Amino acid sequence: MSKPKPHAKSDPGILRYDALSRINHWLIAISFVMLVLSGLPLFHPFFWSLTGLFGGPTMTRILHPYIGLFMTLFFVIMAIRFFKVSLIKRHDIQWLKQIKDVLSNHDERLPPVGKNNAGQKLVYWIMVLCVPLLLVTGLLIWQPYFADAIPITLRRLAAFGHAYVAFLAIITLIIHIYSGIWVKGSFTAMIRGRVSKPWAKHHHDLWYEEEMEKERKEREMSKPQHQIMTGEEPK
Ligand code: HEM
């Protein structure tokens, strides 16, 4: 089955992500990648050469927690803005039960999907779990500020938890990026903000219907009064 183009020149399309959401998302993405690159050498000497990217081992150790604070701040903004569209609905459970159809590209067998599919919603909720856990465990082991005031057993538990949660977040991120590459047009959506109507209908049909309904209502509202009364179409 031929997949719809993410964006056609003649079609102004539908707004999927406004400028604030896009800037916010890419700031999180960049800082998350920097966190991974600076966190891995703190985790295991195998990754030591990565400290070169941050000006050496000392700078890596200093910078890592600050990048974490920066990412957490922007993540809170994103988590609030994307909260409503990430709530799990009944059709999402069905979508998850049909994960085999998702992976074998049988989109036509899948139940209708809203602005985000169940996979995208799971990424959101896993990150909502991981980011606060990373923040709390990270603060407990932050050497110059808090760590000295924390009992050693708690510090050890925090260091252990920090590494495990980071592992879960990294795996989730890899799946997230892979899904973005898998569904052609997703990157265009997060870069340009708009998607074509056929793309929206194909991948997120419930959301497409909602947007079309909004568009119909807006057209109705902008019609002069006499056209509404007579049902006459604008010339
Ligand atoms: C290099 C890193 C990243 C890349 C390349 C990337 C790519 C993308 C793309 C292409 C979309 C649009 C998907 C669509 O609308 O169909 C998206 C959405 C989203 N991204 Fe990312 N992202 C990255 C990092 C992150 C991180 C670190 C987080 C959270 C901590 C995150 C959370 C989200 C959320 C919640 C959405 C909206 C729902 C969804 O599509 O999953 N992203 N991302």
CSV table of C-alpha atoms and ligand atoms in Angstrom, one decimal:
chain,number,residue,atom,x,y,z
A,1,MET,CA,0.0,0.0,0.0
A,2,SER,CA,1.5,3.4,-1.0
A,3,LYS,CA,2.1,5.7,2.0
A,4,PRO,CA,0.9,9.3,1.8
A,5,LYS,CA,3.5,12.1,1.4
A,6,PRO,CA,4.0,13.9,4.7
A,7,HIS,CA,3.7,17.3,3.0
A,8,ALA,CA,2.5,18.4,-0.4
A,9,LYS,CA,3.2,21.9,-1.7
A,10,SER,CA,-0.5,22.6,-2.7
A,11,ASP,CA,-1.8,21.5,0.7
A,12,PRO,CA,-1.3,23.8,3.7
A,13,GLY,CA,-1.9,20.7,5.8
A,14,ILE,CA,-2.7,20.6,9.5
A,15,LEU,CA,-0.7,22.0,12.3
A,16,ARG,CA,0.7,19.1,14.4
A,17,TYR,CA,3.2,20.9,16.6
A,18,ASP,CA,3.4,24.7,17.1
A,19,ALA,CA,6.8,26.5,17.2
A,20,LEU,CA,7.0,26.4,21.0
A,21,SER,CA,6.4,22.6,21.2
A,22,ARG,CA,9.0,22.0,18.4
A,23,ILE,CA,11.7,24.2,20.0
A,24,ASN,CA,10.9,22.7,23.4
A,25,HIS,CA,11.2,19.1,22.0
A,26,TRP,CA,14.5,19.7,20.2
A,27,LEU,CA,16.0,21.4,23.3
A,28,ILE,CA,15.1,18.2,25.3
A,29,ALA,CA,16.4,15.9,22.5
A,30,ILE,CA,19.8,17.7,22.3
A,31,SER,CA,20.2,17.9,26.0
A,32,PHE,CA,19.2,14.2,26.4
A,33,VAL,CA,21.8,13.1,23.9
A,34,MET,CA,24.4,15.2,25.7
A,35,LEU,CA,23.3,13.6,29.0
A,36,VAL,CA,23.8,10.2,27.5
A,37,LEU,CA,27.2,11.1,26.1
A,38,SER,CA,28.4,12.7,29.3
A,39,GLY,CA,26.8,10.1,31.6
A,40,LEU,CA,28.2,6.9,30.0
A,41,PRO,CA,31.8,7.7,30.8
A,42,LEU,CA,30.8,8.4,34.4
A,43,PHE,CA,29.2,4.9,34.4
A,44,HIS,CA,32.0,2.8,32.9
A,45,PRO,CA,35.6,3.5,31.9
A,46,PHE,CA,34.9,1.8,28.5
A,47,PHE,CA,33.2,5.1,27.5
A,48,TRP,CA,36.0,7.3,28.9
A,49,SER,CA,37.0,8.8,25.5
A,50,LEU,CA,33.6,10.5,25.3
A,51,THR,CA,34.8,12.9,28.0
A,52,GLY,CA,36.9,14.5,25.2
A,53,LEU,CA,33.6,15.9,23.9
A,54,PHE,CA,33.0,18.0,27.0
A,55,GLY,CA,36.6,19.3,27.6
A,56,GLY,CA,37.9,16.4,29.7
A,57,PRO,CA,36.8,14.2,32.7
A,58,THR,CA,36.5,17.0,35.2
A,59,MET,CA,34.3,19.2,33.0
A,60,THR,CA,32.2,16.2,32.0
A,61,ARG,CA,31.5,15.5,35.7
A,62,ILE,CA,30.7,19.2,36.4
A,63,LEU,CA,28.5,19.7,33.3
A,64,HIS,CA,26.4,16.4,33.4
A,65,PRO,CA,24.2,17.4,36.4
A,66,TYR,CA,23.6,21.0,35.0
A,67,ILE,CA,22.5,19.5,31.6
A,68,GLY,CA,20.2,17.3,33.6
A,69,LEU,CA,18.6,20.2,35.4
A,70,PHE,CA,18.2,22.1,32.0
A,71,MET,CA,16.6,19.0,30.4
A,72,THR,CA,14.2,18.4,33.4
A,73,LEU,CA,13.0,22.0,33.3
A,74,PHE,CA,12.1,21.8,29.6
A,75,PHE,CA,10.7,18.3,30.0
A,76,VAL,CA,8.2,19.6,32.7
A,77,ILE,CA,6.9,22.1,30.1
A,78,MET,CA,6.5,19.4,27.5
A,79,ALA,CA,4.9,17.0,29.9
A,80,ILE,CA,2.3,19.6,30.8
A,81,ARG,CA,1.6,20.6,27.2
A,82,PHE,CA,1.4,17.0,25.9
A,83,PHE,CA,-0.5,15.6,29.0
A,84,LYS,CA,-4.0,15.6,27.5
A,85,VAL,CA,-3.1,14.0,24.1
A,86,SER,CA,-1.2,11.3,26.0
A,87,LEU,CA,-4.0,10.0,28.1
A,88,ILE,CA,-4.6,6.3,27.3
A,89,LYS,CA,-8.0,5.5,25.7
A,90,ARG,CA,-9.8,2.3,25.1
A,91,HIS,CA,-8.7,2.2,21.4
A,92,ASP,CA,-5.1,2.5,22.6
A,93,ILE,CA,-5.4,-0.8,24.4
A,94,GLN,CA,-6.7,-2.5,21.3
A,95,TRP,CA,-3.8,-0.9,19.3
A,96,LEU,CA,-1.3,-2.4,21.7
A,97,LYS,CA,-3.0,-5.9,21.5
A,98,GLN,CA,-2.5,-5.6,17.7
A,99,ILE,CA,1.2,-4.8,18.0
A,100,LYS,CA,2.0,-7.6,15.5
A,101,ASP,CA,0.0,-5.7,12.9
A,102,VAL,CA,1.9,-2.5,13.7
A,103,LEU,CA,5.2,-4.2,13.3
A,104,SER,CA,4.2,-6.0,10.1
A,105,ASN,CA,3.0,-2.7,8.6
A,106,HIS,CA,-0.7,-3.8,8.4
A,107,ASP,CA,-2.0,-0.3,9.2
A,108,GLU,CA,-5.3,-1.1,7.6
A,109,ARG,CA,-6.1,-3.6,10.4
A,110,LEU,CA,-5.5,-1.2,13.2
A,111,PRO,CA,-8.2,0.6,15.2
A,112,PRO,CA,-8.6,4.3,14.7
A,113,VAL,CA,-5.8,6.4,16.2
A,114,GLY,CA,-6.0,9.9,17.8
A,115,LYS,CA,-3.2,12.6,17.7
A,116,ASN,CA,-0.8,10.1,19.2
A,117,ASN,CA,-0.8,6.3,19.0
A,118,ALA,CA,-0.4,4.0,22.0
A,119,GLY,CA,3.3,3.6,21.3
A,120,GLN,CA,3.9,7.3,21.4
A,121,LYS,CA,1.8,7.6,24.5
A,122,LEU,CA,3.9,4.9,26.2
A,123,VAL,CA,7.1,6.8,25.4
A,124,TYR,CA,5.5,9.9,27.0
A,125,TRP,CA,4.6,7.9,30.2
A,126,ILE,CA,7.9,6.1,30.5
A,127,MET,CA,9.7,9.4,30.3
A,128,VAL,CA,7.3,11.0,32.8
A,129,LEU,CA,8.4,8.2,35.1
A,130,CYS,CA,12.1,8.3,34.3
A,131,VAL,CA,12.9,12.0,34.3
A,132,PRO,CA,11.8,12.7,37.9
A,133,LEU,CA,13.5,9.5,39.1
A,134,LEU,CA,16.7,10.6,37.3
A,135,LEU,CA,16.4,14.0,38.9
A,136,VAL,CA,15.9,12.7,42.5
A,137,THR,CA,18.6,10.0,42.3
A,138,GLY,CA,20.9,12.5,40.5
A,139,LEU,CA,20.5,15.1,43.2
A,140,LEU,CA,21.3,12.5,45.9
A,141,ILE,CA,24.6,11.7,44.3
A,142,TRP,CA,25.6,15.3,43.2
A,143,GLN,CA,29.0,15.5,44.9
A,144,PRO,CA,29.7,19.1,45.8
A,145,TYR,CA,26.2,20.0,46.8
A,146,PHE,CA,24.1,17.2,48.4
A,147,ALA,CA,25.9,13.9,48.4
A,148,ASP,CA,28.0,14.6,51.5
A,149,ALA,CA,24.9,15.1,53.6
A,150,ILE,CA,23.3,11.8,52.4
A,151,PRO,CA,23.9,8.5,54.2
A,152,ILE,CA,26.2,6.2,52.3
A,153,THR,CA,23.6,3.4,51.8
A,154,LEU,CA,21.1,5.9,50.3
A,155,ARG,CA,23.8,7.3,48.1
A,156,ARG,CA,24.7,3.8,46.8
A,157,LEU,CA,21.0,3.0,46.2
A,158,ALA,CA,20.6,6.3,44.4
A,159,ALA,CA,23.7,5.6,42.2
A,160,PHE,CA,22.3,2.2,41.4
A,161,GLY,CA,18.8,3.5,40.6
A,162,HIS,CA,20.2,6.4,38.5
A,163,ALA,CA,22.0,3.9,36.2
A,164,TYR,CA,19.1,1.6,35.8
A,165,VAL,CA,16.6,4.4,35.1
A,166,ALA,CA,19.0,5.9,32.6
A,167,PHE,CA,19.2,2.5,30.9
A,168,LEU,CA,15.4,2.3,30.6
A,169,ALA,CA,15.3,5.9,29.3
A,170,ILE,CA,18.0,5.2,26.7
A,171,ILE,CA,16.2,2.1,25.4
A,172,THR,CA,13.0,4.1,25.2
A,173,LEU,CA,14.7,6.9,23.3
A,174,ILE,CA,16.2,4.4,20.8
A,175,ILE,CA,12.7,3.0,20.2
A,176,HIS,CA,11.3,6.6,19.9
A,177,ILE,CA,13.9,7.6,17.3
A,178,TYR,CA,13.5,4.3,15.4
A,179,SER,CA,9.7,4.9,15.3
A,180,GLY,CA,10.2,8.4,14.0
A,181,ILE,CA,12.3,7.0,11.2
A,182,TRP,CA,9.9,4.1,10.6
A,183,VAL,CA,6.8,6.3,10.1
A,184,LYS,CA,7.9,8.6,7.2
A,185,GLY,CA,6.8,12.2,7.8
A,186,SER,CA,7.2,12.2,11.6
A,187,PHE,CA,10.5,14.1,11.4
A,188,THR,CA,8.9,16.6,9.0
A,189,ALA,CA,6.1,17.0,11.6
A,190,MET,CA,8.5,17.8,14.4
A,191,ILE,CA,10.7,20.1,12.1
A,192,ARG,CA,8.1,22.0,10.1
A,193,GLY,CA,5.1,21.6,12.4
A,194,ARG,CA,2.6,20.9,9.7
A,195,VAL,CA,1.6,17.6,8.1
A,196,SER,CA,-0.5,16.9,5.0
A,197,LYS,CA,-4.1,15.9,5.3
A,198,PRO,CA,-3.6,12.5,3.6
A,199,TRP,CA,-0.7,11.8,6.1
A,200,ALA,CA,-2.9,12.8,9.1
A,201,LYS,CA,-5.8,10.6,7.8
A,202,HIS,CA,-3.6,7.6,7.2
A,203,HIS,CA,-1.7,7.7,10.5
A,204,HIS,CA,-4.0,9.5,13.0
A,205,ASP,CA,-7.5,9.2,11.6
A,206,LEU,CA,-9.4,10.3,14.7
A,207,TRP,CA,-7.2,13.3,15.1
A,208,TYR,CA,-7.7,14.1,11.4
A,209,GLU,CA,-11.6,13.9,11.8
A,210,GLU,CA,-11.4,16.3,14.8
A,211,GLU,CA,-9.2,18.8,12.9
A,212,MET,CA,-11.6,18.7,9.9
A,213,GLU,CA,-14.6,19.3,12.2
A,214,LYS,CA,-12.7,22.3,13.7
A,215,GLU,CA,-12.0,23.6,10.2
A,216,ARG,CA,-15.7,23.2,9.2
A,217,LYS,CA,-16.8,25.1,12.3
A,218,GLU,CA,-14.3,27.9,11.6
A,219,ARG,CA,-15.6,28.2,8.0
A,220,GLU,CA,-19.2,28.4,9.3
A,221,MET,CA,-18.2,31.1,11.7
A,222,SER,CA,-16.5,33.2,9.1
A,223,LYS,CA,-19.5,33.1,6.7
A,224,PRO,CA,-21.6,36.2,6.5
A,225,GLN,CA,-25.0,35.9,8.3
A,226,HIS,CA,-27.2,35.9,5.2
A,227,GLN,CA,-25.2,33.0,3.7
A,228,ILE,CA,-25.8,31.0,6.9
A,229,MET,CA,-29.5,31.8,6.8
A,230,THR,CA,-30.0,30.9,3.1
A,231,GLY,CA,-27.4,28.1,2.9
A,232,GLU,CA,-25.9,30.0,-0.1
A,233,GLU,CA,-22.3,29.1,-0.8
A,234,PRO,CA,-19.7,32.0,-1.0
A,235,LYS,CA,-18.9,33.0,-4.7
B,1,HEM,C1,17.5,12.7,19.2
B,1,HEM,C2,16.5,12.6,20.0
B,1,HEM,C3,15.0,12.6,19.5
B,1,HEM,C4,14.5,12.5,18.2
B,1,HEM,C5,15.2,12.3,16.9
B,1,HEM,C6,13.1,12.7,18.4
B,1,HEM,C7,12.1,12.7,17.3
B,1,HEM,C8,10.8,12.9,17.5
B,1,HEM,C9,9.8,13.0,16.4
B,1,HEM,C10,10.2,12.8,14.9
B,1,HEM,C11,8.6,13.2,16.9
B,1,HEM,C12,7.3,13.4,16.1
B,1,HEM,C13,6.5,12.1,16.0
B,1,HEM,C14,5.1,12.3,15.4
B,1,HEM,O1,4.5,13.3,15.6
B,1,HEM,O2,4.7,11.4,14.6
B,1,HEM,C15,8.8,13.3,18.3
B,1,HEM,C16,7.7,13.5,19.2
B,1,HEM,C17,7.8,13.4,20.6
B,1,HEM,N1,9.0,13.3,21.3
B,1,HEM,FE1,10.9,13.0,20.5
B,1,HEM,N2,12.8,12.8,19.7
B,1,HEM,C18,14.0,12.8,20.4
B,1,HEM,C19,14.1,12.9,21.8
B,1,HEM,C20,13.1,12.9,22.7
B,1,HEM,C21,13.2,12.9,24.1
B,1,HEM,C22,14.6,12.9,24.8
B,1,HEM,C23,12.0,12.9,24.6
B,1,HEM,C24,11.5,12.9,26.1
B,1,HEM,C25,12.3,12.9,27.1
B,1,HEM,C26,11.0,13.0,23.5
B,1,HEM,C27,9.6,13.0,23.7
B,1,HEM,C28,8.7,13.2,22.6
B,1,HEM,C29,7.3,13.2,22.8
B,1,HEM,C30,6.6,13.1,24.1
B,1,HEM,C31,6.7,13.4,21.5
B,1,HEM,C32,5.2,13.5,21.1
B,1,HEM,C33,4.6,12.1,21.1
B,1,HEM,C34,5.4,11.2,20.2
B,1,HEM,O3,5.4,11.4,18.9
B,1,HEM,O4,6.1,10.3,20.7
B,1,HEM,N3,11.7,13.0,22.3
B,1,HEM,N4,10.1,13.1,18.6
